[in-house]
Amino acid sequence: MAETGTDIGAPAVLDRDGLDALVRALAARGRTVIGPTVRDGAVVLAEIDSGDRLPYGWGVELAAGRYRLRRRTDGAAFAHSAGPQSWKTYLHPERVRQWSADRAPDGGLTVTAGEGEGAARPSFAFIGVRPCDLRAIAVQDRVLAGGRHPDGVYRARRERAFIVAVECTEPGETCFCVSMGSGPAAENGYDLALTELTTADGGGDTDGRGDGEHRFLVRVGSEEGAAVLEEVAHRPADRPTAAAARDRVTEASRRMGRAMPPVDLRRLMGDSLDSAHWDDIAERCLSCGNCTLVCPTCFCTTTEDVTDLTGDHAERWRRWDSCFDLDFSFMHGGPVRSSVRSRHRQWMTHKLATWYDQFGSSGCVGCGRCVVWCPVGIDITEEAAEFHARARDAAGGRDGPGGDGRTGGGVPAAAAHRTDGGLP
Amino acid sequence: MPLPYRVVRRRAETADTASFVLEPLDEALPPFRPGQFAMLYAFGVGDIPVSVSGILPHRHRLMHTVRAVGAVSTALCELGPGDTVGVRGPFGTVWDTSRAAGGDVLVIAGGIGLAPLRPLVYEVFRAPHRFRRVHVLIGARTPGDLVYRDETAVWAAAGPGGTALTVDRPDAGWAGDVGLVTGLLGHARFDPPGTTAYVCGPEVMIRATARELVHRGLRPERVLVSLERTMRCGTGHCGHCQLGPLLLCRDGAVLGYDRAAPLLATREL
Ligand SMILES: Cc1cc2nc3c(=O)[nH]c(=O)nc-3n(C[C@H](O)[C@H](O)[C@H](O)COP(=O)(O)OP(=O)(O)OC[C@H]3O[C@@H](n4cnc5c(N)ncnc54)[C@H](O)[C@@H]3O)c2cc1C
Ligand code: SF4
Ligand code: SF4
Ligand code: FES
């Protein structure tokens, strides 16, 4: 697992065969290699045994409530933005058996560990982790492994995960990582970081376009990253390639589809708890929980206890839960958050504000998934803008709460890096 | 993972509430402190947060008092000596007495809210000279809902502090006070700015009591309350116990009213 924020060693260049060799080298090290691949009309994450399974030549078309694949002529492998899944599928799986218990005839009780506390621990290699998702992993590190009681399942999977990040050169229409300070460049938290250059990208000089080959700039972020790179054919990075890669990422940062309002979102949300706009959102929101399911940082779970037919063997399962579920806040006497208004408020204020209080960072990394996969197209950036507009109106046209001109992420980028820098 | 504990004693408290003394079968959990809670696992049914109502150094024993209100609490209440439960913990914050030393202490309980306060009462009673005056004020809906009646009778008669009880609805045999627990504050002598209050009970009772105490001049951060939200993990991972910026299993359940008041004032937070 990458622990360093600075690259070690000199950057290198891989061609398409080199990328394929990288996938095979990671598999040969006994890792389960997970990467993006096309299935059922979407770019999904799946186990891949070869680089050929990557979505070469596929892009996506995104809008609020809409996701479509689209063919690309440049053959790019990573020119699609976030799909319906995120890496939490593997690091914080949807269902886990935490422990099982056996009751003896004399009333005795034996408890046996499930996954995470002794049992089989998968060792993953993730190919194509976006900067927003790198940040999401860092956020989940703090939530699940950073406190007084680290989660065994998460920690075991996370510590053994090898991360190949891919910088973002083709942001989607729903992306806003720039305003959350989480992309499009990969700055830390990876073993290897790739930047894809296609035949459309030239040698880095302004008029050199169109004569480049399909290749990947590789930066090394850990010792294991360096060792793996040694196992595949590569060449040292030439200056034009390095410059072209940098230009592509800088360009991408100017082409974000969306942005959060440039205010302190934490304060904006904190000051908007009683806003009438929550009623407006509640009229549209179906409380289906899709947004929490696709969000790469949403971590909430519930428990299920089951017994077998003998009644003497019981299992404790943990599964993903959603704060949109009415039962989520159930107490003796009824749910605390019975209205959709209060449940949507819980979700959005948690993502953008109270997450700071609980875990020291924003809970939103600007990946845009919740915007895309909301069946009624509710867009967190638009709702935040509306809260901001209302706060500004209430303040008589002045900038309103938090209107101090800072970025939407609420923390300067440098501070955000410090707080989210990997597994503590 | 829970550790197996055996029920060594069961005492019925009210029609729907019982106390249990638990002893580790083998390995013991780290020591609990007053105000903290355990996740008690009823075999095959589930686990729920239950405050520690007694901390017994002998054989690492713990006491818990459970009111049967649903699936897990009912399953726990039905256990008897010899049965086993799974216990995880200790979780949560404590009833801190370090800053209360030298001043007056008010312990105010509503119904089963006395359970989490019971170990605090004994901690205070063991060293009464650390404090100026100590009052334990206990309220319940009816006399039948009062817990630890034998003990509270002893506290009232011979305890180092003043212990007073009241009920909302008296029955034929009740000769004591009638009315809300806040009504007992009139009889208690304390110097508000130097007083620390420990309050637990239903949320409405906590709100009313804390408001009254602040109104009488206590500093909000010296009014400590214990709040309840649904809890699944106790370890800060499941998200269920959120109350605005707080994870109550980690930042609570005991917290100052200065932090709790604005959160309790927002509906459906
Ligand atoms: C920190 C803390 C300390 C507690 N201490 C005690 C105690 O000492 N004695 C005692 O009898 N009870 C205590 N409770 C309340 C107790 O946890 C609930 O009565 C219990 O969760 C109800 O679960 P159930 O399965 O029996 O009920 P059901 O109604 O079947 O509950 C279903 C689920 O709802 C949730 N739930 C229901 N009621 C509550 C509630 N009041 N608080 C939190 N979650 C709830 C639980 O997650 C439960 O699993 C405490 C709660 C908290 C948060
Ligand atoms: S809240 Fe939406 S945009 Fe932010 S990280 Fe979650 S899914 Fe992505
Ligand atoms: S915001 Fe959209 S995705 Fe989220 S719960 Fe409401 S309808 Fe479902
Ligand atoms: S009980 Fe799970 S986070 Fe607090």
JSON list of C-alpha atoms and ligand atoms in Angstrom, two decimals, chain A residues 176 295-296 347 351 363-370 380, ligand 2:
[
{"chain": "A", "resi": 176, "resn": "PHE", "atom": "CA", "xyz": [-16.59, 18.58, -9.84]},
{"chain": "A", "resi": 295, "resn": "CYS", "atom": "CA", "xyz": [-21.15, 7.22, -3.26]},
{"chain": "A", "resi": 296, "resn": "PRO", "atom": "CA", "xyz": [-17.53, 6.11, -2.78]},
{"chain": "A", "resi": 347, "resn": "TRP", "atom": "CA", "xyz": [-27.32, 12.87, 3.89]},
{"chain": "A", "resi": 351, "resn": "LYS", "atom": "CA", "xyz": [-21.45, 14.73, 3.10]},
{"chain": "A", "resi": 363, "resn": "GLY", "atom": "CA", "xyz": [-17.38, 13.46, 2.90]},
{"chain": "A", "resi": 364, "resn": "CYS", "atom": "CA", "xyz": [-17.78, 14.44, -0.75]},
{"chain": "A", "resi": 365, "resn": "VAL", "atom": "CA", "xyz": [-14.97, 14.11, -3.27]},
{"chain": "A", "resi": 366, "resn": "GLY", "atom": "CA", "xyz": [-16.82, 15.50, -6.27]},
{"chain": "A", "resi": 367, "resn": "CYS", "atom": "CA", "xyz": [-17.06, 12.27, -8.30]},
{"chain": "A", "resi": 368, "resn": "GLY", "atom": "CA", "xyz": [-20.57, 13.09, -9.52]},
{"chain": "A", "resi": 369, "resn": "ARG", "atom": "CA", "xyz": [-21.92, 9.56, -9.09]},
{"chain": "A", "resi": 370, "resn": "CYS", "atom": "CA", "xyz": [-24.88, 10.63, -6.97]},
{"chain": "A", "resi": 380, "resn": "ILE", "atom": "CA", "xyz": [-25.88, 18.02, -5.19]},
{"chain": "C", "resi": 2, "resn": "SF4", "atom": "S1", "xyz": [-21.70, 12.93, -2.53]},
{"chain": "C", "resi": 2, "resn": "SF4", "atom": "FE1", "xyz": [-21.97, 12.47, -4.73]},
{"chain": "C", "resi": 2, "resn": "SF4", "atom": "S2", "xyz": [-20.31, 13.59, -5.76]},
{"chain": "C", "resi": 2, "resn": "SF4", "atom": "FE2", "xyz": [-19.81, 13.57, -3.56]},
{"chain": "C", "resi": 2, "resn": "SF4", "atom": "S3", "xyz": [-18.47, 11.76, -3.34]},
{"chain": "C", "resi": 2, "resn": "SF4", "atom": "FE3", "xyz": [-20.57, 11.04, -2.93]},
{"chain": "C", "resi": 2, "resn": "SF4", "atom": "S4", "xyz": [-21.34, 10.31, -4.92]},
{"chain": "C", "resi": 2, "resn": "SF4", "atom": "FE4", "xyz": [-19.48, 11.54, -5.32]}
]
